[in-house]
Amino acid sequence: MNDFFLLNNESLPYMFIDQNIEIKQIQVKNLNQFAFYAEPIKELDGYSIEMIGMVVDEHIVKIMGLCSLVTTLDPDTFTTNIQNQDEIADLVFKIIHVNEAYFKKEKKKQRKKKDDNQSWFDSFQFLVSAGHRPDDILNMPYGAFVEYIKSAQRRDSQRLKSIAIATRTAYHAKQNDFEKFVSGLDY
């Protein structure tokens, strides 16, 4: 999904058997429930229809909960078609596609020192300090939340880089040259 799809909290139209439905993005405020229902899918090594089909067969109740959170699928239609595992697996595949930010397998970055005290509040505070309101953060789709975090991290990194350059320039420059450098930073 593209950035505008994430930013506008759009949904994907989908035809499940004979019913037009929408597949929605998970919002940050519902992430705890979503994570519970999506757990068996997230544990898969890959997201092929065959692998998803096995999860659908073994965890149909969690799949039903997942569909209730992120689709407009009528529960009666779901239960009526519960034996149609292939269609349900295809629906779950589309849910994974729409909520790719959650299901994406990222390589773990190695850190020298692990900080076990990190929490969601750190991420929220980071976005609040970047100008977002807490209610807006909770209502963001998870994919937009992740992209905003990455953007704020890039901006913060660029700011630190600029400070380091200015510090190094100040240390090595003559007074006149440094004043010229600083005045060049003004708009």
Tab-separated table of C-alpha atoms in Angstrom:
chain	number	residue	atom	x	y	z
A	1	MET	CA	0.000	0.000	0.000
A	2	ASN	CA	1.261	3.472	-0.747
A	3	ASP	CA	1.815	6.363	1.654
A	4	PHE	CA	-1.470	8.087	0.795
A	5	PHE	CA	-3.409	4.879	1.426
A	6	LEU	CA	-1.831	4.748	4.890
A	7	LEU	CA	-2.158	8.452	5.605
A	8	ASN	CA	-5.836	8.653	4.636
A	9	ASN	CA	-6.713	5.481	6.569
A	10	GLU	CA	-8.241	4.054	3.403
A	11	SER	CA	-9.741	0.605	3.081
A	12	LEU	CA	-9.528	-1.953	0.285
A	13	PRO	CA	-12.761	-2.997	-1.474
A	14	TYR	CA	-12.983	-6.781	-1.693
A	15	MET	CA	-15.506	-9.360	-2.875
A	16	PHE	CA	-15.833	-12.212	-0.381
A	17	ILE	CA	-17.829	-14.906	-2.144
A	18	ASP	CA	-21.000	-12.889	-2.909
A	19	GLN	CA	-20.646	-9.959	-0.521
A	20	ASN	CA	-18.870	-6.661	-1.197
A	21	ILE	CA	-16.804	-5.814	1.860
A	22	GLU	CA	-13.964	-3.517	2.841
A	23	ILE	CA	-10.684	-4.516	4.427
A	24	LYS	CA	-9.580	-1.819	6.861
A	25	GLN	CA	-6.246	-0.845	8.335
A	26	ILE	CA	-5.733	-1.590	12.001
A	27	GLN	CA	-5.669	1.493	14.192
A	28	VAL	CA	-3.092	1.905	16.938
A	29	LYS	CA	-5.797	1.950	19.626
A	30	ASN	CA	-6.955	-1.555	18.561
A	31	LEU	CA	-3.474	-3.006	18.176
A	32	ASN	CA	-3.644	-5.130	21.340
A	33	GLN	CA	-6.758	-6.997	20.152
A	34	PHE	CA	-5.404	-7.250	16.628
A	35	ALA	CA	-2.114	-8.723	17.890
A	36	PHE	CA	-4.008	-11.396	19.830
A	37	TYR	CA	-6.025	-12.498	16.796
A	38	ALA	CA	-3.133	-12.149	14.342
A	39	GLU	CA	-0.615	-14.070	16.457
A	40	PRO	CA	-0.814	-17.405	14.582
A	41	ILE	CA	-0.402	-15.607	11.252
A	42	LYS	CA	2.477	-13.429	12.444
A	43	GLU	CA	4.382	-16.562	13.533
A	44	LEU	CA	4.439	-17.942	9.978
A	45	ASP	CA	7.741	-17.901	8.090
A	46	GLY	CA	6.007	-16.634	4.959
A	47	TYR	CA	2.543	-15.640	3.847
A	48	SER	CA	1.580	-18.004	1.056
A	49	ILE	CA	-2.059	-18.991	0.591
A	50	GLU	CA	-1.161	-22.587	1.509
A	51	MET	CA	0.464	-21.589	4.814
A	52	ILE	CA	-2.372	-19.216	5.629
A	53	GLY	CA	-4.836	-22.008	4.824
A	54	MET	CA	-3.257	-24.190	7.504
A	55	VAL	CA	-3.626	-21.390	10.059
A	56	VAL	CA	-7.249	-20.846	9.024
A	57	ASP	CA	-7.921	-24.548	9.543
A	58	GLU	CA	-6.278	-24.650	12.994
A	59	HIS	CA	-7.280	-21.212	14.363
A	60	ILE	CA	-10.655	-20.397	12.841
A	61	VAL	CA	-11.875	-18.583	15.982
A	62	LYS	CA	-8.907	-16.193	15.915
A	63	ILE	CA	-9.384	-15.678	12.181
A	64	MET	CA	-13.020	-14.833	12.843
A	65	GLY	CA	-11.933	-12.268	15.456
A	66	LEU	CA	-9.375	-10.831	13.049
A	67	CYS	CA	-12.008	-10.448	10.342
A	68	SER	CA	-14.395	-8.774	12.788
A	69	LEU	CA	-11.753	-6.139	13.588
A	70	VAL	CA	-10.546	-5.226	10.115
A	71	THR	CA	-13.341	-6.071	7.701
A	72	THR	CA	-16.953	-5.142	7.173
A	73	LEU	CA	-17.775	-8.812	6.620
A	74	ASP	CA	-21.142	-9.800	8.027
A	75	PRO	CA	-20.617	-12.430	10.783
A	76	ASP	CA	-23.461	-14.540	9.384
A	77	THR	CA	-21.763	-14.646	5.982
A	78	PHE	CA	-18.520	-15.718	7.645
A	79	THR	CA	-20.150	-18.534	9.618
A	80	THR	CA	-22.198	-19.651	6.616
A	81	ASN	CA	-18.999	-19.961	4.556
A	82	ILE	CA	-16.747	-21.287	7.318
A	83	GLN	CA	-16.114	-24.483	5.328
A	84	ASN	CA	-14.795	-22.484	2.373
A	85	GLN	CA	-11.222	-22.406	3.681
A	86	ASP	CA	-9.707	-21.218	0.387
A	87	GLU	CA	-11.852	-18.074	0.269
A	88	ILE	CA	-11.112	-17.324	3.933
A	89	ALA	CA	-7.374	-17.859	3.331
A	90	ASP	CA	-7.524	-15.436	0.389
A	91	LEU	CA	-9.317	-12.887	2.591
A	92	VAL	CA	-6.626	-13.246	5.271
A	93	PHE	CA	-3.971	-12.806	2.574
A	94	LYS	CA	-5.593	-9.482	1.620
A	95	ILE	CA	-5.770	-8.474	5.315
A	96	ILE	CA	-2.017	-9.104	5.519
A	97	HIS	CA	-1.499	-6.972	2.407
A	98	VAL	CA	-3.563	-4.048	3.759
A	99	ASN	CA	-1.871	-4.265	7.174
A	100	GLU	CA	1.583	-4.938	5.777
A	101	ALA	CA	3.289	-2.690	8.326
A	102	TYR	CA	2.230	-5.053	11.103
A	103	PHE	CA	3.001	-8.304	9.310
A	104	LYS	CA	6.225	-7.221	7.613
A	105	LYS	CA	9.195	-9.313	8.693
A	106	GLU	CA	12.011	-6.920	9.475
A	107	LYS	CA	15.581	-7.876	10.091
A	108	LYS	CA	16.541	-7.312	13.683
A	109	LYS	CA	19.097	-4.582	14.127
A	110	GLN	CA	21.861	-5.544	16.480
A	111	ARG	CA	22.403	-3.155	19.304
A	112	LYS	CA	25.360	-3.061	21.594
A	113	LYS	CA	23.264	-2.532	24.694
A	114	LYS	CA	19.668	-3.631	25.053
A	115	ASP	CA	17.326	-1.314	26.900
A	116	ASP	CA	14.525	-3.355	28.471
A	117	ASN	CA	12.767	-0.260	29.775
A	118	GLN	CA	11.397	0.829	26.387
A	119	SER	CA	7.634	0.947	26.020
A	120	TRP	CA	4.908	2.216	23.708
A	121	PHE	CA	4.916	5.411	25.716
A	122	ASP	CA	8.398	6.160	24.371
A	123	SER	CA	7.078	5.953	20.808
A	124	PHE	CA	4.054	8.064	21.700
A	125	GLN	CA	6.226	10.678	23.409
A	126	PHE	CA	8.528	10.759	20.410
A	127	LEU	CA	5.584	11.526	18.113
A	128	VAL	CA	4.088	14.028	20.572
A	129	SER	CA	7.425	15.857	20.690
A	130	ALA	CA	7.317	15.881	16.874
A	131	GLY	CA	3.965	17.703	17.007
A	132	HIS	CA	1.323	14.956	16.992
A	133	ARG	CA	-1.576	14.880	19.454
A	134	PRO	CA	-2.138	11.717	21.532
A	135	ASP	CA	-5.713	11.221	20.258
A	136	ASP	CA	-4.519	11.539	16.673
A	137	ILE	CA	-1.811	8.954	17.312
A	138	LEU	CA	-4.327	6.463	18.717
A	139	ASN	CA	-6.587	6.899	15.697
A	140	MET	CA	-3.762	6.465	13.177
A	141	PRO	CA	-3.568	3.304	11.135
A	142	TYR	CA	-0.632	1.253	12.379
A	143	GLY	CA	1.160	1.616	9.035
A	144	ALA	CA	0.985	5.416	9.239
A	145	PHE	CA	2.176	5.248	12.862
A	146	VAL	CA	5.271	3.282	11.815
A	147	GLU	CA	6.009	5.680	8.939
A	148	TYR	CA	5.608	8.728	11.192
A	149	ILE	CA	8.049	7.176	13.686
A	150	LYS	CA	10.574	6.560	10.894
A	151	SER	CA	10.129	10.103	9.588
A	152	ALA	CA	10.566	11.629	13.045
A	153	GLN	CA	13.686	9.498	13.570
A	154	ARG	CA	15.151	10.721	10.260
A	155	ARG	CA	14.390	14.325	11.192
A	156	ASP	CA	15.922	13.864	14.638
A	157	SER	CA	18.996	12.227	13.141
A	158	GLN	CA	19.391	15.058	10.629
A	159	ARG	CA	19.063	17.622	13.431
A	160	LEU	CA	21.789	15.868	15.459
A	161	LYS	CA	24.005	15.707	12.376
A	162	SER	CA	23.557	19.454	11.835
A	163	ILE	CA	24.448	20.159	15.461
A	164	ALA	CA	27.563	17.987	15.169
A	165	ILE	CA	28.642	19.784	11.987
A	166	ALA	CA	28.095	23.182	13.590
A	167	THR	CA	30.041	22.126	16.685
A	168	ARG	CA	32.943	20.836	14.633
A	169	THR	CA	32.915	23.953	12.461
A	170	ALA	CA	32.877	26.196	15.529
A	171	TYR	CA	35.785	24.336	17.045
A	172	HIS	CA	37.986	24.526	13.961
A	173	ALA	CA	36.926	27.819	12.399
A	174	LYS	CA	38.222	31.278	12.975
A	175	GLN	CA	35.705	33.621	14.582
A	176	ASN	CA	35.000	35.454	11.320
A	177	ASP	CA	34.529	32.234	9.329
A	178	PHE	CA	32.207	30.772	11.953
A	179	GLU	CA	30.009	33.883	11.964
A	180	LYS	CA	29.789	33.607	8.168
A	181	PHE	CA	28.799	29.922	8.520
A	182	VAL	CA	26.095	30.717	11.110
A	183	SER	CA	24.680	33.586	9.055
A	184	GLY	CA	24.472	31.198	6.093
A	185	LEU	CA	22.154	28.987	8.149
A	186	ASP	CA	19.637	31.795	8.634
A	187	TYR	CA	16.808	32.025	6.134
